[in-house]
Amino acid sequence: MSTSEHHDDGSNEPSSTERVLNFIETEIEKDRAKPTWGNRSLHTRFPPEPNGYLHIGHAKSICLNFGLAQRYGGKCNLRFDDTNPAKEEQEYVDSIMEDVRWLGFQWDGLYYASDYFDQLYLWAEQLIMAGKAFVCDLNAEEMRQYRGTLTEPGKNSPYRDRSVEENLKLFREMRDGKYPDGARTLRAKIDMSSPNLNLRDPVMYRILRAHHHRTGNKWLIYPMYDWAHGQSDSVEGITHSICTLEFENHRPLYDWFCVNLGIYHPRQMEFARLNLTYTVMSKRKLLQLVQEKHVQSWDDPRMPTISGLRRRGYTPESIRAFCEKIGVARFNSMIDVTVLENSIREHLNKIAPRVMAVLRPIKVVLTNYPDGQVEYLEAINNPEDPGAGSRKIPFSREFYIEEDDFREDAPSKYFRLKPGGEVRLRYAYIIKCEKVVKDPNTGAITELHCTYDPQTRSGSDTSNRKVKGTIHWVPATHALDAEVRVYDRLFSTEEPDAAEAGKTFLDYMNPKSLEVVHAKVEPCLTEAPAGARYQFERLGYFCVDVKDSKPGKPVFNRTVTLRDTWAKLEARGDS
RNA sequence: UGGGGUGUGGUGUAAUUGGUAGCACGACAGAUUCUGACUCUGUUAGUUGGGGUUCGAGUCCCUACACCCCAACCA
């Protein structure tokens, strides 16, 4: 894509296609306008650490970085920040690549920070020879003490003034395995009294005997994030290195390494990470949910992971639209999770075929309908998409309706079925409830006896009658049984992260985040392919579970409900 | 208590750089509806506080306050 975003038509009114620029785009446009920019093209990167699955917060960063490259005709790399073999695994690498592709993006270069371990090592020696790095024998505890505090300056390490020769010898011995893990570090020699703690002689290398998913056992020393990230950007010719706000304090160090190495110097820019209500987003907490089995897996449909959202039925388009909608800024904000939910509703409304399903069935018998008669009624597949066509649904004497669609004691504004009341069956007839049949022991409703008006058949209604309510149904003899997983929010409080004293986010888990029901669905769903998304009319959007669904024994996941004005009225006591 | 950041309706995000505070979502009200969905119309509500400069301040100055980040050999 090219730079078609430069609108300069002189009008004050933003045209309908014009997007307002976010602060990063504004800065990029300034940079590109500088004479020093030359004819370079924009180059960004998405740099995940492969120590967990990607989540919706990463999607924001992915859409930002890849989106920028598309918008400005540039490139975007995928680079795994794999400098800590203790936590990183191939499984995560694979899932990350899958998720980025699924979101609809294709990276230009695929790299790993570990690709640069040799180069980084050479640069470390270069800094040692320049007298700007030293081998330190302080252990972790001592180093912490020497570092000082937020308000007090640190003290120089007693090893800070070793000769270049000694530093070089020691560093090479670190590399060659002469010292145990944690025995020594290589540190940059900057300023122990800097108010920015990151500049108080930060560690560049630590000794760590761990198997690395790519370099195996080749290395015994591993670079720290700060020592790897900017240089990786530099090697790849990244122009704008976009990261989250907590790295802002690291920028002076990012800059220091590039300057003191005398290498190409990308520009780091920071933006606020995504926070969502009713959601935890830290990888640590998501890992904990998985490891402690509070959810079934990383791709559990209740997880805010990309794979979880995918399995839940979210589309890539809806996630991209969401990321576009929430914007990019430097202010820590909290996005209402309903914004995400509305994004998927909006997309699925346009593309999802409609179908009828009854989650909690009550049987209805039409006492005046000829026994054994079957009619095939025409139903529209998607009113939002005329091209989707229609289908035939068998209709006969017995069928199921939703438990929720019948009330014995109905409030005045309830216009579904009630004793003596009338309602239209979607695509069928107007029926009247004549009798409620109950289990003599439990008092539970077992059946409803209704009559229908033959004049009211949909499409050929000659009665001219109107009823207030229309409900969905599934024919009893042709119904397909299906397992439906009714998902709800994983947490029952807006900010599970803000746990009160003595509690953790786990104390706020929603006990009803998953309810499994045995539903009756339209027969046409027998052939529903894995991953297919539907609207169950009047209920919500559901998708065929990709892992557990089997032909003839479908399993559906509820992606999201439809907007439910009635539920809101009732909750408000306005019914 | 040091340093670095950030404050615009309920939420998110703009404001041509000092010139009518706009957009989206939500909420509310109504229209429409064989999905209490969708769609459409309307209403609602904001510059963290206090000073100052100016004809004019969200924007500049001073001051106060609030919130976030930083003391891993994590990223």
CSV table of N, CA and C in Angstrom, one decimal, chain A residues 218-336:
chain,number,residue,atom,x,y,z
A,218,LYS,N,24.6,-24.0,22.6
A,218,LYS,CA,25.7,-23.3,22.1
A,218,LYS,C,26.2,-22.2,23.1
A,219,TRP,N,25.2,-21.5,23.7
A,219,TRP,CA,25.5,-20.4,24.5
A,219,TRP,C,25.3,-20.7,26.0
A,220,LEU,N,26.2,-20.2,26.8
A,220,LEU,CA,26.1,-20.3,28.3
A,220,LEU,C,25.8,-18.9,28.8
A,221,ILE,N,26.0,-17.9,28.0
A,221,ILE,CA,25.6,-16.5,28.4
A,221,ILE,C,24.5,-16.0,27.5
A,222,TYR,N,23.6,-15.3,28.1
A,222,TYR,CA,22.5,-14.8,27.3
A,222,TYR,C,22.3,-13.3,27.5
A,223,PRO,N,22.1,-12.6,26.4
A,223,PRO,CA,21.9,-11.1,26.5
A,223,PRO,C,20.6,-10.7,27.2
A,224,MET,N,20.6,-9.6,27.9
A,224,MET,CA,19.4,-9.1,28.5
A,224,MET,C,18.6,-8.4,27.4
A,225,TYR,N,17.3,-8.2,27.7
A,225,TYR,CA,16.4,-7.5,26.8
A,225,TYR,C,17.0,-6.2,26.3
A,226,ASP,N,17.5,-5.3,27.2
A,226,ASP,CA,18.0,-4.0,26.7
A,226,ASP,C,19.2,-4.1,25.8
A,227,TRP,N,20.0,-5.1,26.1
A,227,TRP,CA,21.2,-5.3,25.2
A,227,TRP,C,20.8,-5.9,23.9
A,228,ALA,N,19.7,-6.5,23.8
A,228,ALA,CA,19.4,-7.2,22.5
A,228,ALA,C,18.4,-6.4,21.7
A,229,HIS,N,17.5,-5.7,22.3
A,229,HIS,CA,16.4,-5.2,21.5
A,229,HIS,C,16.7,-4.1,20.5
A,230,GLY,N,17.4,-3.1,21.0
A,230,GLY,CA,17.7,-2.0,20.1
A,230,GLY,C,18.6,-2.4,19.0
A,231,GLN,N,19.6,-3.3,19.3
A,231,GLN,CA,20.5,-3.7,18.3
A,231,GLN,C,19.8,-4.6,17.3
A,232,SER,N,18.9,-5.4,17.7
A,232,SER,CA,18.1,-6.2,16.8
A,232,SER,C,17.4,-5.3,15.8
A,233,ASP,N,16.7,-4.3,16.4
A,233,ASP,CA,16.1,-3.3,15.6
A,233,ASP,C,17.0,-2.7,14.5
A,234,SER,N,18.2,-2.4,15.1
A,234,SER,CA,19.2,-1.7,14.2
A,234,SER,C,19.6,-2.6,13.1
A,235,VAL,N,19.9,-3.9,13.3
A,235,VAL,CA,20.3,-4.8,12.3
A,235,VAL,C,19.3,-4.9,11.2
A,236,GLU,N,18.0,-4.9,11.6
A,236,GLU,CA,16.9,-5.1,10.7
A,236,GLU,C,16.5,-3.8,10.0
A,237,GLY,N,17.2,-2.7,10.4
A,237,GLY,CA,16.8,-1.5,9.7
A,237,GLY,C,15.5,-1.0,10.1
A,238,ILE,N,15.0,-1.3,11.3
A,238,ILE,CA,13.7,-0.8,11.8
A,238,ILE,C,13.8,0.7,11.9
A,239,THR,N,12.8,1.4,11.4
A,239,THR,CA,12.8,2.8,11.5
A,239,THR,C,12.1,3.3,12.7
A,240,HIS,N,11.0,2.6,13.1
A,240,HIS,CA,10.2,3.0,14.2
A,240,HIS,C,9.9,1.8,15.1
A,241,SER,N,10.5,1.8,16.3
A,241,SER,CA,10.4,0.6,17.2
A,241,SER,C,9.4,1.0,18.2
A,242,ILE,N,8.2,0.4,18.0
A,242,ILE,CA,7.0,0.7,18.8
A,242,ILE,C,6.8,-0.3,19.9
A,243,CYS,N,6.7,0.2,21.1
A,243,CYS,CA,6.6,-0.6,22.3
A,243,CYS,C,5.6,0.0,23.3
A,244,THR,N,5.4,-0.7,24.4
A,244,THR,CA,4.4,-0.2,25.3
A,244,THR,C,5.1,0.8,26.3
A,245,LEU,N,4.2,1.5,27.0
A,245,LEU,CA,4.7,2.6,27.9
A,245,LEU,C,5.7,2.2,29.0
A,246,GLU,N,5.6,1.0,29.5
A,246,GLU,CA,6.6,0.6,30.5
A,246,GLU,C,8.0,0.6,30.1
A,247,PHE,N,8.2,0.7,28.8
A,247,PHE,CA,9.6,0.7,28.3
A,247,PHE,C,10.1,2.1,28.0
A,248,GLU,N,9.3,3.1,28.4
A,248,GLU,CA,9.7,4.5,28.2
A,248,GLU,C,11.0,4.8,28.9
A,249,ASN,N,11.1,4.3,30.2
A,249,ASN,CA,12.3,4.5,31.0
A,249,ASN,C,13.5,3.8,30.4
A,250,HIS,N,13.3,2.9,29.5
A,250,HIS,CA,14.4,2.2,28.9
A,250,HIS,C,14.9,2.9,27.6
A,251,ARG,N,14.2,3.9,27.2
A,251,ARG,CA,14.6,4.5,25.9
A,251,ARG,C,16.0,5.1,26.0
A,252,PRO,N,16.3,5.8,27.1
A,252,PRO,CA,17.7,6.3,27.2
A,252,PRO,C,18.8,5.3,27.0
A,253,LEU,N,18.5,4.1,27.5
A,253,LEU,CA,19.4,3.0,27.4
A,253,LEU,C,19.5,2.4,26.0
A,254,TYR,N,18.3,2.3,25.4
A,254,TYR,CA,18.2,1.9,24.0
A,254,TYR,C,19.1,2.9,23.1
A,255,ASP,N,18.9,4.1,23.4
A,255,ASP,CA,19.6,5.1,22.7
A,255,ASP,C,21.1,5.0,23.0
A,256,TRP,N,21.5,4.9,24.2
A,256,TRP,CA,22.9,4.8,24.6
A,256,TRP,C,23.6,3.7,23.9
A,257,PHE,N,23.0,2.5,23.8
A,257,PHE,CA,23.7,1.4,23.2
A,257,PHE,C,23.9,1.7,21.7
A,258,CYS,N,22.9,2.2,21.0
A,258,CYS,CA,23.1,2.5,19.6
A,258,CYS,C,24.2,3.6,19.4
A,259,VAL,N,24.1,4.6,20.2
A,259,VAL,CA,25.1,5.7,20.1
A,259,VAL,C,26.5,5.2,20.4
A,260,ASN,N,26.7,4.5,21.4
A,260,ASN,CA,28.0,4.0,21.8
A,260,ASN,C,28.6,2.9,21.0
A,261,LEU,N,27.7,2.2,20.3
A,261,LEU,CA,28.2,1.2,19.3
A,261,LEU,C,28.4,1.8,18.0
A,262,GLY,N,27.9,3.0,17.8
A,262,GLY,CA,28.0,3.7,16.5
A,262,GLY,C,27.2,3.0,15.4
A,263,ILE,N,26.1,2.5,15.7
A,263,ILE,CA,25.3,1.8,14.7
A,263,ILE,C,24.0,2.5,14.4
A,264,TYR,N,23.4,2.1,13.3
A,264,TYR,CA,22.1,2.7,12.9
A,264,TYR,C,21.2,2.7,14.1
A,265,HIS,N,20.5,3.8,14.2
A,265,HIS,CA,19.7,4.1,15.4
A,265,HIS,C,18.2,4.3,15.2
A,266,PRO,N,17.4,3.3,15.3
A,266,PRO,CA,16.0,3.4,15.1
A,266,PRO,C,15.4,4.3,16.2
A,267,ARG,N,14.1,4.7,16.0
A,267,ARG,CA,13.5,5.5,17.0
A,267,ARG,C,12.4,4.7,17.8
A,268,GLN,N,12.6,4.7,19.1
A,268,GLN,CA,11.7,4.0,19.9
A,268,GLN,C,10.5,4.9,20.3
A,269,MET,N,9.3,4.4,20.2
A,269,MET,CA,8.1,5.2,20.5
A,269,MET,C,7.2,4.3,21.4
A,270,GLU,N,6.6,4.9,22.4
A,270,GLU,CA,5.8,4.1,23.3
A,270,GLU,C,4.3,4.4,23.2
A,271,PHE,N,3.5,3.4,23.4
A,271,PHE,CA,2.0,3.7,23.5
A,271,PHE,C,1.4,2.9,24.6
A,272,ALA,N,0.2,3.2,25.0
A,272,ALA,CA,-0.4,2.6,26.1
A,272,ALA,C,-1.0,1.2,25.7
A,273,ARG,N,-0.7,0.2,26.6
A,273,ARG,CA,-1.2,-1.1,26.3
A,273,ARG,C,-2.7,-1.2,26.6
A,274,LEU,N,-3.3,-2.2,26.0
A,274,LEU,CA,-4.7,-2.4,26.1
A,274,LEU,C,-5.1,-3.0,27.5
A,275,ASN,N,-6.1,-2.4,28.1
A,275,ASN,CA,-6.8,-3.0,29.3
A,275,ASN,C,-8.2,-3.1,28.9
A,276,LEU,N,-8.8,-4.3,29.3
A,276,LEU,CA,-10.2,-4.6,29.1
A,276,LEU,C,-10.9,-4.9,30.4
A,277,THR,N,-12.1,-4.4,30.5
A,277,THR,CA,-12.9,-4.7,31.7
A,277,THR,C,-13.2,-6.2,31.7
A,278,TYR,N,-13.3,-6.8,32.9
A,278,TYR,CA,-13.7,-8.2,33.1
A,278,TYR,C,-12.6,-9.1,32.6
A,279,THR,N,-11.4,-8.6,32.4
A,279,THR,CA,-10.4,-9.4,31.8
A,279,THR,C,-9.0,-9.3,32.5
A,280,VAL,N,-8.3,-10.3,32.6
A,280,VAL,CA,-6.9,-10.2,32.9
A,280,VAL,C,-6.0,-10.3,31.7
A,281,MET,N,-5.0,-9.6,31.6
A,281,MET,CA,-4.2,-9.5,30.4
A,281,MET,C,-2.7,-9.9,30.6
A,282,SER,N,-2.3,-10.0,31.8
A,282,SER,CA,-0.9,-10.3,31.9
A,282,SER,C,-0.6,-11.8,31.6
A,283,LYS,N,0.5,-12.0,30.9
A,283,LYS,CA,0.9,-13.3,30.5
A,283,LYS,C,1.0,-14.2,31.7
A,284,ARG,N,1.5,-13.7,32.8
A,284,ARG,CA,1.8,-14.4,34.0
A,284,ARG,C,0.4,-15.0,34.5
A,285,LYS,N,-0.6,-14.1,34.5
A,285,LYS,CA,-1.9,-14.6,35.0
A,285,LYS,C,-2.6,-15.5,34.1
A,286,LEU,N,-2.4,-15.3,32.8
A,286,LEU,CA,-3.0,-16.2,31.8
A,286,LEU,C,-2.4,-17.6,31.9
A,287,LEU,N,-1.1,-17.6,32.1
A,287,LEU,CA,-0.3,-18.8,32.3
A,287,LEU,C,-0.8,-19.6,33.5
A,288,GLN,N,-1.0,-18.8,34.6
A,288,GLN,CA,-1.6,-19.4,35.8
A,288,GLN,C,-2.9,-20.0,35.6
A,289,LEU,N,-3.8,-19.3,34.9
A,289,LEU,CA,-5.1,-19.9,34.6
A,289,LEU,C,-5.0,-21.2,33.9
A,290,VAL,N,-4.1,-21.3,33.0
A,290,VAL,CA,-3.9,-22.6,32.3
A,290,VAL,C,-3.3,-23.6,33.2
A,291,GLN,N,-2.2,-23.3,33.8
A,291,GLN,CA,-1.5,-24.3,34.6
A,291,GLN,C,-2.3,-24.8,35.8
A,292,GLU,N,-3.0,-23.9,36.4
A,292,GLU,CA,-3.8,-24.4,37.5
A,292,GLU,C,-5.2,-24.8,37.1
A,293,LYS,N,-5.4,-25.0,35.8
A,293,LYS,CA,-6.6,-25.6,35.3
A,293,LYS,C,-7.9,-24.8,35.6
A,294,HIS,N,-7.8,-23.5,35.8
A,294,HIS,CA,-9.0,-22.8,35.9
A,294,HIS,C,-9.7,-22.6,34.6
A,295,VAL,N,-9.0,-22.8,33.5
A,295,VAL,CA,-9.6,-22.9,32.2
A,295,VAL,C,-8.9,-24.2,31.6
A,296,GLN,N,-9.4,-24.6,30.5
A,296,GLN,CA,-9.0,-25.9,30.0
A,296,GLN,C,-7.6,-25.8,29.2
A,297,SER,N,-7.4,-24.7,28.6
A,297,SER,CA,-6.2,-24.5,27.8
A,297,SER,C,-6.0,-23.1,27.4
A,298,TRP,N,-4.9,-22.8,26.7
A,298,TRP,CA,-4.7,-21.5,26.2
A,298,TRP,C,-5.8,-21.0,25.3
A,299,ASP,N,-6.3,-22.0,24.6
A,299,ASP,CA,-7.4,-21.6,23.6
A,299,ASP,C,-8.8,-21.9,24.1
A,300,ASP,N,-8.9,-22.0,25.4
A,300,ASP,CA,-10.2,-22.0,26.0
A,300,ASP,C,-11.0,-20.8,25.6
A,301,PRO,N,-12.2,-21.0,25.1
A,301,PRO,CA,-13.0,-19.9,24.5
A,301,PRO,C,-13.2,-18.7,25.5
A,302,ARG,N,-12.9,-18.9,26.8
A,302,ARG,CA,-13.1,-17.8,27.7
A,302,ARG,C,-11.9,-17.0,27.9
A,303,MET,N,-10.8,-17.5,27.3
A,303,MET,CA,-9.5,-16.7,27.4
A,303,MET,C,-9.5,-15.6,26.4
A,304,PRO,N,-8.8,-14.5,26.9
A,304,PRO,CA,-8.6,-13.3,26.0
A,304,PRO,C,-7.5,-13.5,25.0
A,305,THR,N,-7.0,-14.8,24.9
A,305,THR,CA,-5.9,-15.0,23.9
A,305,THR,C,-6.5,-15.0,22.5
A,306,ILE,N,-5.7,-14.8,21.5
A,306,ILE,CA,-6.1,-14.8,20.1
A,306,ILE,C,-6.7,-16.2,19.8
A,307,SER,N,-6.1,-17.2,20.3
A,307,SER,CA,-6.5,-18.6,20.0
A,307,SER,C,-7.9,-18.9,20.7
A,308,GLY,N,-8.0,-18.3,21.9
A,308,GLY,CA,-9.3,-18.4,22.6
A,308,GLY,C,-10.4,-17.7,21.9
A,309,LEU,N,-10.1,-16.5,21.5
A,309,LEU,CA,-11.1,-15.7,20.8
A,309,LEU,C,-11.5,-16.4,19.5
A,310,ARG,N,-10.5,-17.0,18.8
A,310,ARG,CA,-10.8,-17.7,17.6
A,310,ARG,C,-11.7,-18.8,17.8
A,311,ARG,N,-11.4,-19.6,18.9
A,311,ARG,CA,-12.2,-20.8,19.1
A,311,ARG,C,-13.6,-20.3,19.6
A,312,ARG,N,-13.7,-19.2,20.2
A,312,ARG,CA,-14.9,-18.7,20.7
A,312,ARG,C,-15.8,-18.2,19.5
A,313,GLY,N,-15.2,-18.0,18.4
A,313,GLY,CA,-16.0,-17.6,17.2
A,313,GLY,C,-15.7,-16.2,16.7
A,314,TYR,N,-14.8,-15.5,17.3
A,314,TYR,CA,-14.4,-14.2,16.8
A,314,TYR,C,-13.8,-14.3,15.4
A,315,THR,N,-14.0,-13.3,14.6
A,315,THR,CA,-13.4,-13.3,13.3
A,315,THR,C,-12.2,-12.3,13.4
A,316,PRO,N,-11.2,-12.6,12.5
A,316,PRO,CA,-10.1,-11.6,12.4
A,316,PRO,C,-10.5,-10.2,12.1
A,317,GLU,N,-11.5,-10.1,11.2
A,317,GLU,CA,-12.0,-8.8,10.8
A,317,GLU,C,-12.5,-8.0,12.1
A,318,SER,N,-13.2,-8.8,12.9
A,318,SER,CA,-13.8,-8.1,14.1
A,318,SER,C,-12.7,-7.6,15.0
A,319,ILE,N,-11.7,-8.4,15.2
A,319,ILE,CA,-10.6,-8.0,16.1
A,319,ILE,C,-9.8,-6.8,15.5
A,320,ARG,N,-9.6,-6.8,14.2
A,320,ARG,CA,-9.0,-5.7,13.6
A,320,ARG,C,-9.8,-4.4,13.7
A,321,ALA,N,-11.1,-4.6,13.5
A,321,ALA,CA,-12.0,-3.4,13.6
A,321,ALA,C,-12.0,-2.9,15.1
A,322,PHE,N,-11.9,-3.8,16.0
A,322,PHE,CA,-11.9,-3.4,17.4
A,322,PHE,C,-10.6,-2.6,17.6
A,323,CYS,N,-9.5,-3.1,17.2
A,323,CYS,CA,-8.2,-2.4,17.4
A,323,CYS,C,-8.2,-1.0,16.7
A,324,GLU,N,-8.9,-0.9,15.6
A,324,GLU,CA,-9.0,0.4,14.9
A,324,GLU,C,-9.8,1.3,15.8
A,325,LYS,N,-10.9,0.8,16.3
A,325,LYS,CA,-11.8,1.6,17.0
A,325,LYS,C,-11.3,2.2,18.3
A,326,ILE,N,-10.5,1.4,19.0
A,326,ILE,CA,-10.0,1.8,20.3
A,326,ILE,C,-8.9,2.9,20.3
A,327,GLY,N,-8.3,3.0,19.1
A,327,GLY,CA,-7.3,4.0,19.0
A,327,GLY,C,-5.9,3.7,19.7
A,328,VAL,N,-5.0,4.7,19.6
A,328,VAL,CA,-3.7,4.5,20.1
A,328,VAL,C,-3.3,5.8,20.8
A,329,ALA,N,-2.9,5.7,22.1
A,329,ALA,CA,-2.5,7.0,22.8
A,329,ALA,C,-1.5,6.6,23.8
A,330,ARG,N,-1.1,7.6,24.6
A,330,ARG,CA,-0.1,7.4,25.6
A,330,ARG,C,-0.8,7.4,27.0
A,331,PHE,N,-2.1,7.4,27.0
A,331,PHE,CA,-2.8,7.4,28.3
A,331,PHE,C,-3.3,6.0,28.6
A,332,ASN,N,-3.0,5.5,29.8
A,332,ASN,CA,-3.5,4.2,30.2
A,332,ASN,C,-5.0,4.2,30.4
A,333,SER,N,-5.7,3.5,29.5
A,333,SER,CA,-7.1,3.5,29.5
A,333,SER,C,-7.7,2.1,29.8
A,334,MET,N,-8.9,2.1,30.0
A,334,MET,CA,-9.6,0.8,30.3
A,334,MET,C,-10.8,0.7,29.3
A,335,ILE,N,-10.7,-0.2,28.4
A,335,ILE,CA,-11.7,-0.3,27.4
A,335,ILE,C,-12.8,-1.3,27.9
A,336,ASP,N,-14.0,-0.9,27.7
A,336,ASP,CA,-15.2,-1.7,28.1
A,336,ASP,C,-15.2,-2.9,27.2
